[in-house]
Short mmCIF file of C-alpha atoms and ligand atoms in Angstrom, two decimals:
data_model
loop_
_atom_site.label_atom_id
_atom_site.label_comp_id
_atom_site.label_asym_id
_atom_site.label_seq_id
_atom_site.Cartn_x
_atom_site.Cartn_y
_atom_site.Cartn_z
CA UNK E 9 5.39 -10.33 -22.67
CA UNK E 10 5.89 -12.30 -19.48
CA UNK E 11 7.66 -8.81 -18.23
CA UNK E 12 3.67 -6.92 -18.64
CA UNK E 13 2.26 -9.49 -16.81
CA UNK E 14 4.42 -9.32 -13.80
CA UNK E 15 4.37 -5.85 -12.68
CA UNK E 16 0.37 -6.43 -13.27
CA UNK E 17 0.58 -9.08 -10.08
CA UNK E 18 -0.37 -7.56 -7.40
CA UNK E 19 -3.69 -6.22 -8.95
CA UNK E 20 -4.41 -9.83 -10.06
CA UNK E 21 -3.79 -10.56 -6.39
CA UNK E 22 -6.88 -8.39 -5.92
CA UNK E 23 -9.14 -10.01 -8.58
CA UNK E 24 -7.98 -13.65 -6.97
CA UNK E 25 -8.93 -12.44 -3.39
CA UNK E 26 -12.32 -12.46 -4.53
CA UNK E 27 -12.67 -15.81 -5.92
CA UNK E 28 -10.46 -16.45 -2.94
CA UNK E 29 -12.40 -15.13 0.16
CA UNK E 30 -15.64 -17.05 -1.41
CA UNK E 31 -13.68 -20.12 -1.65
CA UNK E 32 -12.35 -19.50 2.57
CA UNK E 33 -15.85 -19.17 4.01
CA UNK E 34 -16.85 -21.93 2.00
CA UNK E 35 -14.39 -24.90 2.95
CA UNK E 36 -13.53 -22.82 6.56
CA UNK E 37 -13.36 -26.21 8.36
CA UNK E 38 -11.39 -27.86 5.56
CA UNK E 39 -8.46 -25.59 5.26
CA UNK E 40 -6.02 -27.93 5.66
CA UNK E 41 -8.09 -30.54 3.54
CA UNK E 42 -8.21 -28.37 0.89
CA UNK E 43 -5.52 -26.44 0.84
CA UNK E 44 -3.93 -28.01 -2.57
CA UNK E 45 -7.43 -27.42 -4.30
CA UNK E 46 -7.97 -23.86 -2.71
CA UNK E 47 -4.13 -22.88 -3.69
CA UNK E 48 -4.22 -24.29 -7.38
CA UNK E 49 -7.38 -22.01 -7.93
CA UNK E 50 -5.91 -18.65 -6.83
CA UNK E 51 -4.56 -17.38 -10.19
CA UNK E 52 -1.67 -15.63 -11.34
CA UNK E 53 0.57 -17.22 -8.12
CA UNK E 54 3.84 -18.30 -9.14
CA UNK E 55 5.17 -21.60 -7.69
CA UNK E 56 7.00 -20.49 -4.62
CA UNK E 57 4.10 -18.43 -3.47
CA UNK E 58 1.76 -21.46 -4.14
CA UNK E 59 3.95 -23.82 -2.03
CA UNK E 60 3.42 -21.08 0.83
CA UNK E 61 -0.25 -20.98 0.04
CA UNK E 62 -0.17 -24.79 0.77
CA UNK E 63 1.62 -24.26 3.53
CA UNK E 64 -0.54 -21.55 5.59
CA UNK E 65 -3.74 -21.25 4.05
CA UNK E 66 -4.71 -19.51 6.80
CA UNK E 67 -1.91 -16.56 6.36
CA UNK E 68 -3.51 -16.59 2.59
CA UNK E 69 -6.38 -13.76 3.33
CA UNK E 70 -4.24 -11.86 5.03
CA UNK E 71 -1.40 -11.76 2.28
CA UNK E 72 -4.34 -10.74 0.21
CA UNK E 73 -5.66 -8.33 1.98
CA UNK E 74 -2.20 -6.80 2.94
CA UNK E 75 -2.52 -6.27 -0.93
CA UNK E 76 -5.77 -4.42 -1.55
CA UNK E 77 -4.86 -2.10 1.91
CA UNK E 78 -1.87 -1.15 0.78
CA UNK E 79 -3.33 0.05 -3.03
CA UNK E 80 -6.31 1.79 -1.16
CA UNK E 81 -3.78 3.73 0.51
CA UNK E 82 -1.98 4.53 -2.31
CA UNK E 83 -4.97 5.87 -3.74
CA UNK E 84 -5.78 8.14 -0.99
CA UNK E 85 -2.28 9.43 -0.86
CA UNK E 86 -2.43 10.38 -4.60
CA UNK E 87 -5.64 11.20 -5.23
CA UNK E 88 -5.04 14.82 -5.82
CA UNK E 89 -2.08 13.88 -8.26
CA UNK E 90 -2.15 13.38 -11.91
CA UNK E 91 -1.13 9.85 -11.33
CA UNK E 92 -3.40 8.83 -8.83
CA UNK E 93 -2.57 5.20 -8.46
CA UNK E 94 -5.38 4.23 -10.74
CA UNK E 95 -4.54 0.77 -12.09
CA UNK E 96 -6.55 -1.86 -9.78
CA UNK E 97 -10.09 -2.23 -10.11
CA UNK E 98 -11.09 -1.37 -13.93
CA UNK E 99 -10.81 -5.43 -14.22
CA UNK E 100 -8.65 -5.08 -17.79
CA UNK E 101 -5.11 -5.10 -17.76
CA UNK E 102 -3.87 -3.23 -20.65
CA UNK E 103 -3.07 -0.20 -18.68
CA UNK E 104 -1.38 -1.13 -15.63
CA UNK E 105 2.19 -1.46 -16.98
CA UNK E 106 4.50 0.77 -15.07
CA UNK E 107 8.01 1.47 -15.85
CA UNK E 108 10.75 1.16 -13.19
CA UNK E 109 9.61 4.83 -12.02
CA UNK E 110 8.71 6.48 -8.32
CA UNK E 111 5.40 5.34 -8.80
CA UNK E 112 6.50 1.49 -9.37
CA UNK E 113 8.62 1.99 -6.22
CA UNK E 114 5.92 3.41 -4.18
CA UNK E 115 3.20 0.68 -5.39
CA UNK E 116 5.57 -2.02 -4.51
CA UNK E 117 6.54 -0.20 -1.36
CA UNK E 118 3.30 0.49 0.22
CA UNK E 119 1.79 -3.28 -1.49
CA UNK E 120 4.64 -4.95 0.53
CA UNK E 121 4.13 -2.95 3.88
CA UNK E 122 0.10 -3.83 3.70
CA UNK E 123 0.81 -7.34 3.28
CA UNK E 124 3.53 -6.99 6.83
CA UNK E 125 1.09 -5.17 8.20
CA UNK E 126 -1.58 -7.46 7.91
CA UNK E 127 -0.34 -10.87 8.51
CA UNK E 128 1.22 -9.20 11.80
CA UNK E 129 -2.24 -7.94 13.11
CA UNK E 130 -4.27 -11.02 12.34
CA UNK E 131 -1.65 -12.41 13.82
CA UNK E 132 -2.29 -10.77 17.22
CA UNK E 133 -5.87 -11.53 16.53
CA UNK E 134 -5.40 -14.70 16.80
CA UNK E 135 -5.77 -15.47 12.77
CA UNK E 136 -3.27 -17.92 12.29
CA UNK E 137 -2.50 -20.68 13.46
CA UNK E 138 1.64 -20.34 13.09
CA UNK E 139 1.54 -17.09 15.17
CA UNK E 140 0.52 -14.91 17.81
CA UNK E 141 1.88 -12.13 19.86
CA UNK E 142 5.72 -11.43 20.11
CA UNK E 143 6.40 -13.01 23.70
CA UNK E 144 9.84 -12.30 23.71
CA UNK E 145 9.84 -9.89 26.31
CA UNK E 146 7.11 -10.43 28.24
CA UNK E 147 7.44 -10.43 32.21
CA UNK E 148 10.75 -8.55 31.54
CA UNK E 149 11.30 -4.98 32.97
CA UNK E 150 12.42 -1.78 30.61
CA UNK E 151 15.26 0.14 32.04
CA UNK E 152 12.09 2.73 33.38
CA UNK E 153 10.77 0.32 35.25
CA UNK E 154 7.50 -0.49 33.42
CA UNK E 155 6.80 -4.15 32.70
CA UNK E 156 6.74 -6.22 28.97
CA UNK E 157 2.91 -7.18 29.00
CA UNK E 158 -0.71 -7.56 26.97
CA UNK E 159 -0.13 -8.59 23.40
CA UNK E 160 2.88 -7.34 21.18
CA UNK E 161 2.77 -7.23 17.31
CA UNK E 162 4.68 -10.08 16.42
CA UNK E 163 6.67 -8.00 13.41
CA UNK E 164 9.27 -10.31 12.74
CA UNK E 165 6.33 -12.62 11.69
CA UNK E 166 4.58 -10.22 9.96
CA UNK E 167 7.91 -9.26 8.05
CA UNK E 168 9.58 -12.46 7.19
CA UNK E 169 5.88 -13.63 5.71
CA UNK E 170 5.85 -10.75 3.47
CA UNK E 171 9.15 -11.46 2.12
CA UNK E 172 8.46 -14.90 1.26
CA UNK E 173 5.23 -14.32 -0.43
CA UNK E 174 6.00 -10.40 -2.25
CA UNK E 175 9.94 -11.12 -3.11
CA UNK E 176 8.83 -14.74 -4.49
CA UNK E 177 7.50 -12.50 -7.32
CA UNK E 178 10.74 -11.84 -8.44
CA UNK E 179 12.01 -14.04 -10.58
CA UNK E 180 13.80 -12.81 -13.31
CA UNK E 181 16.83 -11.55 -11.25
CA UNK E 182 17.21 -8.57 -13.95
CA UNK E 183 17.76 -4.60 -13.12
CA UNK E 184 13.79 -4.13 -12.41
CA UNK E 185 13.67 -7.33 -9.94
CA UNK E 186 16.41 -5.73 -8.20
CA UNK E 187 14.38 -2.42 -7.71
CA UNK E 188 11.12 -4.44 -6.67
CA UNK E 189 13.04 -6.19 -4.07
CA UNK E 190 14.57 -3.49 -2.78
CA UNK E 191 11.45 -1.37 -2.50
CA UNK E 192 9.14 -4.38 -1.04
CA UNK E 193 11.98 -4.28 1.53
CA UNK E 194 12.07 -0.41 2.38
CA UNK E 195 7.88 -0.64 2.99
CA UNK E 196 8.33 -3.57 4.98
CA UNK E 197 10.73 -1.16 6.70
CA UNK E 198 8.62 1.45 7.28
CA UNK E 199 5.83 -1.12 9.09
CA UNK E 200 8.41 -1.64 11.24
CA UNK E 201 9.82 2.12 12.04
CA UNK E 202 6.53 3.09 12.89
CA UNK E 203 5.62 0.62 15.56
CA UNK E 204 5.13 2.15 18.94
CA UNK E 205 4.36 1.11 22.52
CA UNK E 206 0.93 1.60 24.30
CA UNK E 207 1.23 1.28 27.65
CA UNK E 208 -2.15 0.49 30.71
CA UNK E 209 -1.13 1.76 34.17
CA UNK E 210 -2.41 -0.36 37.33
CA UNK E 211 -2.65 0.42 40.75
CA UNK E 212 -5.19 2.30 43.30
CA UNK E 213 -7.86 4.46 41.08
CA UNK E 214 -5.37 5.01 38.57
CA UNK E 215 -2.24 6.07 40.33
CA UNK E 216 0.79 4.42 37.66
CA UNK E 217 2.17 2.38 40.56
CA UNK E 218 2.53 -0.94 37.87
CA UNK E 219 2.54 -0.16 34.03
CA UNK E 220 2.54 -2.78 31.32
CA UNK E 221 3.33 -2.12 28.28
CA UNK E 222 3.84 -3.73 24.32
CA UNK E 223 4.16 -2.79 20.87
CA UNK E 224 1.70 -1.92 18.78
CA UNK E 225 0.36 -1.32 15.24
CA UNK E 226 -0.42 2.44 14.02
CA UNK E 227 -2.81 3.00 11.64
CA UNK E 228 -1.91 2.00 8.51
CA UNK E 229 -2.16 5.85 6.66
CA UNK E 230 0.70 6.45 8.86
CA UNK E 231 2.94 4.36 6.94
CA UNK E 232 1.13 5.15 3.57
CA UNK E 233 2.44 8.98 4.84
CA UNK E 234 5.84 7.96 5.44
CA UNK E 235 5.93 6.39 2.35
CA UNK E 236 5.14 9.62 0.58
CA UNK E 237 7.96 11.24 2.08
CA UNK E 238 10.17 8.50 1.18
CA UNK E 239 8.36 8.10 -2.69
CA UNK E 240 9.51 12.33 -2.87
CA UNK E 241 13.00 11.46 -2.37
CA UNK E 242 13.34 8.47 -4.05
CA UNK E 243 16.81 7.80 -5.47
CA UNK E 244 17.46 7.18 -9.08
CA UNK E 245 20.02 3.72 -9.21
CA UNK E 246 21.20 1.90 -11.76
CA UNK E 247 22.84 -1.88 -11.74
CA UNK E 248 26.06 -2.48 -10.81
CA UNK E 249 27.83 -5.39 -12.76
CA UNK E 250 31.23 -6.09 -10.96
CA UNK E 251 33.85 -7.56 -12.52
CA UNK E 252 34.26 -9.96 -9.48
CA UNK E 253 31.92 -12.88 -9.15
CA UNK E 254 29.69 -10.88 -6.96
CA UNK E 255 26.17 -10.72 -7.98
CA UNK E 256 25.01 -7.46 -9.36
CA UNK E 257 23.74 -4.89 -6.80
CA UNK E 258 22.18 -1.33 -6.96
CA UNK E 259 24.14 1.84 -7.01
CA UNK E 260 22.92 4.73 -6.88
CA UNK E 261 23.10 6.82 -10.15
CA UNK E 262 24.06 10.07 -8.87
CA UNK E 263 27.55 9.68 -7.61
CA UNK E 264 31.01 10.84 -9.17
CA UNK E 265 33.11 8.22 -8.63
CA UNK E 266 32.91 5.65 -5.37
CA UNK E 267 30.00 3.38 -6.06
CA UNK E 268 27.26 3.69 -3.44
CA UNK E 269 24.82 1.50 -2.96
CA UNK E 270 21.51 3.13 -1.73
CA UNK E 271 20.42 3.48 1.92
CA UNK E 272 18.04 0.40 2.78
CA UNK E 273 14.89 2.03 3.73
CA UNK E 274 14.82 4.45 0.90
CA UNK E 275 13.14 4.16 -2.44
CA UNK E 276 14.86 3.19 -5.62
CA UNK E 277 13.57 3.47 -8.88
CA UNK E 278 15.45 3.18 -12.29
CA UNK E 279 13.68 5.86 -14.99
CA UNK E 280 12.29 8.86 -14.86
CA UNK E 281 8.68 9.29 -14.59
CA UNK E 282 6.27 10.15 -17.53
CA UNK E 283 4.32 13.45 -16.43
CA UNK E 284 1.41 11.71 -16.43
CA UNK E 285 -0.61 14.43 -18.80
CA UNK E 286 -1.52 11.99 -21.99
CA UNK E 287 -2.44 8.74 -21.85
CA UNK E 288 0.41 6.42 -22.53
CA UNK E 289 -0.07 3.16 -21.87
CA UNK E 290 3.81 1.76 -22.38
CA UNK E 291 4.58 4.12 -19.30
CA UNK E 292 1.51 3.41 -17.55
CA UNK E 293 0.20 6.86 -17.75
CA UNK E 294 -3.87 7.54 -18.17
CA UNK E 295 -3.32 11.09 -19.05
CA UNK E 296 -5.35 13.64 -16.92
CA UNK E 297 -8.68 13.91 -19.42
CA UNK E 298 -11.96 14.34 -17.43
CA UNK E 299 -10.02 14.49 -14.48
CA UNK E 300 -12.07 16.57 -11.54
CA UNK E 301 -9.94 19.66 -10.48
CA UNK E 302 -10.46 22.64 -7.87
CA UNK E 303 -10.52 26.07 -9.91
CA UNK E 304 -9.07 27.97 -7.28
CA UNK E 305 -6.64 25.24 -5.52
CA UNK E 306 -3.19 26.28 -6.32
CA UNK E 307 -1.51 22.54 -5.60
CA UNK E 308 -1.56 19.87 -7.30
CA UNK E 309 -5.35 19.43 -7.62
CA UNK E 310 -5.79 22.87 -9.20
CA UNK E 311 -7.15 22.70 -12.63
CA UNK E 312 -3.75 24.79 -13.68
CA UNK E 313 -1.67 21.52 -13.23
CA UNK E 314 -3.83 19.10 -12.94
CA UNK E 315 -4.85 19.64 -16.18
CA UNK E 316 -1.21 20.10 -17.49
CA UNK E 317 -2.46 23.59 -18.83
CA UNK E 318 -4.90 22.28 -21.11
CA UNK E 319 -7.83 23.56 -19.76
CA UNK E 320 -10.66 22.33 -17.97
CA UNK E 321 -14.65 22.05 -18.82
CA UNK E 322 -17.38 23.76 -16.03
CA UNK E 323 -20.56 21.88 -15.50
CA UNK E 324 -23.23 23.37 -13.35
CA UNK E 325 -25.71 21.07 -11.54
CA UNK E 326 -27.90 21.53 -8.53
CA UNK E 327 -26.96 19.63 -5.18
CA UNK E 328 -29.20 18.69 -3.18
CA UNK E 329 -28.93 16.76 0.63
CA UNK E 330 -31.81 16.43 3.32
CA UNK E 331 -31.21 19.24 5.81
CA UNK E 332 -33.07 20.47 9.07
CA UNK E 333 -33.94 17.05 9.69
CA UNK E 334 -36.45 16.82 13.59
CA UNK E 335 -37.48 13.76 15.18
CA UNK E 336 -41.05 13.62 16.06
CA UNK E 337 -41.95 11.34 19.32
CA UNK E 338 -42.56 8.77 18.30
CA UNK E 339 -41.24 7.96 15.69
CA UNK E 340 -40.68 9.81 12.51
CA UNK E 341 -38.44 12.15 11.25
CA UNK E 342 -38.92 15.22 9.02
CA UNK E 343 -36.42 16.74 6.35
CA UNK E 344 -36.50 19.19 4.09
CA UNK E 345 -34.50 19.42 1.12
CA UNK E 346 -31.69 22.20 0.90
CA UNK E 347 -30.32 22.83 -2.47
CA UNK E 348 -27.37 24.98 -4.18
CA UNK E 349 -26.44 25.35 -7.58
CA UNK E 350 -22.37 24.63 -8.09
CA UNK E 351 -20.27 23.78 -10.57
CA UNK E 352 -18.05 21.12 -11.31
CA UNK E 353 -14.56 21.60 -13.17
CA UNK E 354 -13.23 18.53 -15.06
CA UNK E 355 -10.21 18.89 -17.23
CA UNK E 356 -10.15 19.08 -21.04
C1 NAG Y 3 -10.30 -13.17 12.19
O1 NAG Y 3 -10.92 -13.81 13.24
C2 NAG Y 3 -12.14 -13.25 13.64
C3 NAG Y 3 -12.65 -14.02 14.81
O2 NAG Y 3 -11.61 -14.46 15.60
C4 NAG Y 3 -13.12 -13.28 12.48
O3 NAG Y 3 -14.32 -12.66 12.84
C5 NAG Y 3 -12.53 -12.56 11.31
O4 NAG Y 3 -13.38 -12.65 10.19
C6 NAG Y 3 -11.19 -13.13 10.98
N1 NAG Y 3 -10.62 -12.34 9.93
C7 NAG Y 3 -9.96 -12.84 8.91
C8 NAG Y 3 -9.44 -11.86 7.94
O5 NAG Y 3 -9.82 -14.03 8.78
C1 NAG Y 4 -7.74 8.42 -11.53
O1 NAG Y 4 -7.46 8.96 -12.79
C2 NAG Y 4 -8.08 8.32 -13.87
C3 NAG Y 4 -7.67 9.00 -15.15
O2 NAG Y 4 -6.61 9.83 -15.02
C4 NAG Y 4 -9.58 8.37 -13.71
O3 NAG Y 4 -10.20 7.65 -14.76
C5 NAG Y 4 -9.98 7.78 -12.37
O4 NAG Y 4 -11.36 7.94 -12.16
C6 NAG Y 4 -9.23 8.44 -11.24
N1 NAG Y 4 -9.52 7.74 -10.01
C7 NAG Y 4 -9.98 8.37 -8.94
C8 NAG Y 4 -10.25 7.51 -7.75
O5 NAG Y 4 -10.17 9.57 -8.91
C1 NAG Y 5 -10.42 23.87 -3.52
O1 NAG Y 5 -9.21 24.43 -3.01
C2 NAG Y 5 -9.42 25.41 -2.01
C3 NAG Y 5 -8.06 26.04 -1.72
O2 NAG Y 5 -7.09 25.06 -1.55
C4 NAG Y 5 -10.08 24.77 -0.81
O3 NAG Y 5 -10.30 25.74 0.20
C5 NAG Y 5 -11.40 24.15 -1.23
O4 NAG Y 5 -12.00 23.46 -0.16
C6 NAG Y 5 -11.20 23.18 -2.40
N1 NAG Y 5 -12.52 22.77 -2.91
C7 NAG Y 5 -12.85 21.50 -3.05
C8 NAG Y 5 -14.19 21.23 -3.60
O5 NAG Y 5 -12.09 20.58 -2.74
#
């Protein structure tokens, strides 16, 4: 049963952050103090990532945090799905298995690129102590002339940090470690594709005589986006055992003869996905039941296959919001109360 309890991680990440956050603010000035105390109290880490957590406490809340961004953004890219990334946050565990599907490789993906993401920009915030901004270039000149300047994401940072702390999960060194690592890798990727440079012209009331610019961060739903794209054409692998002393690798599953192994930044997963209509729990599926849907949407979120053709119940229910709201000097403010009869559609 160890195997249920790993792919559960980086939701119990989540659940330690908690405890963990309370236990920062408390013992701030004694980080380093208390570091051995403070790391042997975050659950669920294995030893490696413990031995970090000694290391940099200070990196610690944003590793976490890297965590919880990158499942919110999961959420909001599959909310209108049948599986809608639903598996942190109902605190019990039973349910969160997933199988080496899409899904896996997109949870792992986008946990792995939050956890980049974040260490680099409290990094450039000036969150911990073991880095800053990526000085490399500054003071140099790009070939058009504008100048390395202000304060550049320090990626490499960001990157190398996530790979100690997410790959340090992986432990078994079976088929489905090799698909974790590979995906924490691709979204750790992706953080890095999407930087871009901001540039801040000087000179006489804004004539671009002197420009300096330096890489920066885009919003995170960027990469959550990209992600997507990259989660629809995932490619099915399986594990290649050579006969030489080479350790086994992925190839992808799909090819006649050569074996190919499967382009770095893409997604890898290893069985097909459950449709995610009944609840399943071995294939981490909740099943679609009392799921909201939109009668007359004809995507994903329409009641047709959201509801996997089941059916769906209508409630009715009055809405009401304050409208026509006027300030009166001085200093009150008047509403009245609109209201509209709708319905709701939840499937059966
Ligand atoms: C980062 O530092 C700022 C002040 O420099 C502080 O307000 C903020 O809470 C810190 N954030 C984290 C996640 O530690
Ligand atoms: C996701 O789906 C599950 C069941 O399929 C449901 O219980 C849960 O409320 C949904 N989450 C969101 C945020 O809609
Ligand atoms: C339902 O879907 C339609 C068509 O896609 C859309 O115009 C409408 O805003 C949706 N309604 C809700 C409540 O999301």
């Amino acid at each position: 049963m160890t195997r249920v309890y790993r792919y559960v991680v980086p939701y119990v990440i989540i659940l330690a952050t908690i405890n963990f956050h309370t236990h920062i603010r408390a013992v701030s000035s004694v980080v380093a103090l208390g570091a051995n105390l403070l790391c042997s109290r975050v659950p669920s880490l294995t030893p490696r990532q413990r031995r970090i957590c000694t290391r940099a406490p200070d990196a610690m809340v944003a590793l976490s945090e890297g965590s919880s961004t990158g499942l919110r953004e999961c959420r909001h890219q599959f909310r209108h799905q049948r599986w809608n990334c639903s598996l942190a946050g109902s605190g019990t565990f039973s349910h969160v298995v997933l199988v080496g599907s899409r899904e896996a490789a997109y949870v792992y993906a986008v946990t792995s690129a939050g956890v980049a993401y974040s260490v680099t920009a409290a990094c450039a915030r000036g969150n911990i102590s073991t880095c800053g901004c990526d000085d490399r270039k500054r003071g140099r000149y790009s070939a058009s002339g504008w100048k390395w300047g202000g304060c550049s994401a320090d990626i490499n940072y960001g990157i190398k940090l996530a790979r100690k702390f997410m790959d340090a999960r992986e432990v078994e060194g079976d088929a489905r470690a090799l698909m974790n690592l590979h995906n924490n890798n691709a979204g750790r990727r992706a953080v890095r594709s999407t930087l871009s440079t901001e540039c801040k012209c000087h000179g006489v009331s804004g004539s671009c005589t002197m420009k300096t610019c330096w890489k920066t961060l885009p919003p995170f739903t960027n990469i959550g986006k990209l992600l997507l794209q990259k989660y629809k054409k995932a490619k099915p692998v399986i594990v290649h055992k050579s006969r030489r002393r080479s350790p086994p690798y992925l190839k992808l599953r799909r090819t006649k003869r050569r074996v190919r192994r499967p382009g770095k930044s893409h997604l890898v997963y290893l069985q097909k996905s459950p449709n995610y209509c009944e609840m399943n729990p071995s294939t981490g599926s909740l099943g679609t039941v009392a799921r909201r849907c939109n009668r007359t949407s004809r995507g994903a979120d329409g009641c047709d296959l959201l509801c996997c053709g089941r059916g769906y119940n209508t409630q009715q229910y009055t809405r009401k919001w304050q409208c026509n709201c006027k300030f009166y000097w001085c200093c009150y403010v008047q509403c009245h109360t609109c209201q509209e009869d709708t319905e709701e559609y939840t499937c059966k």
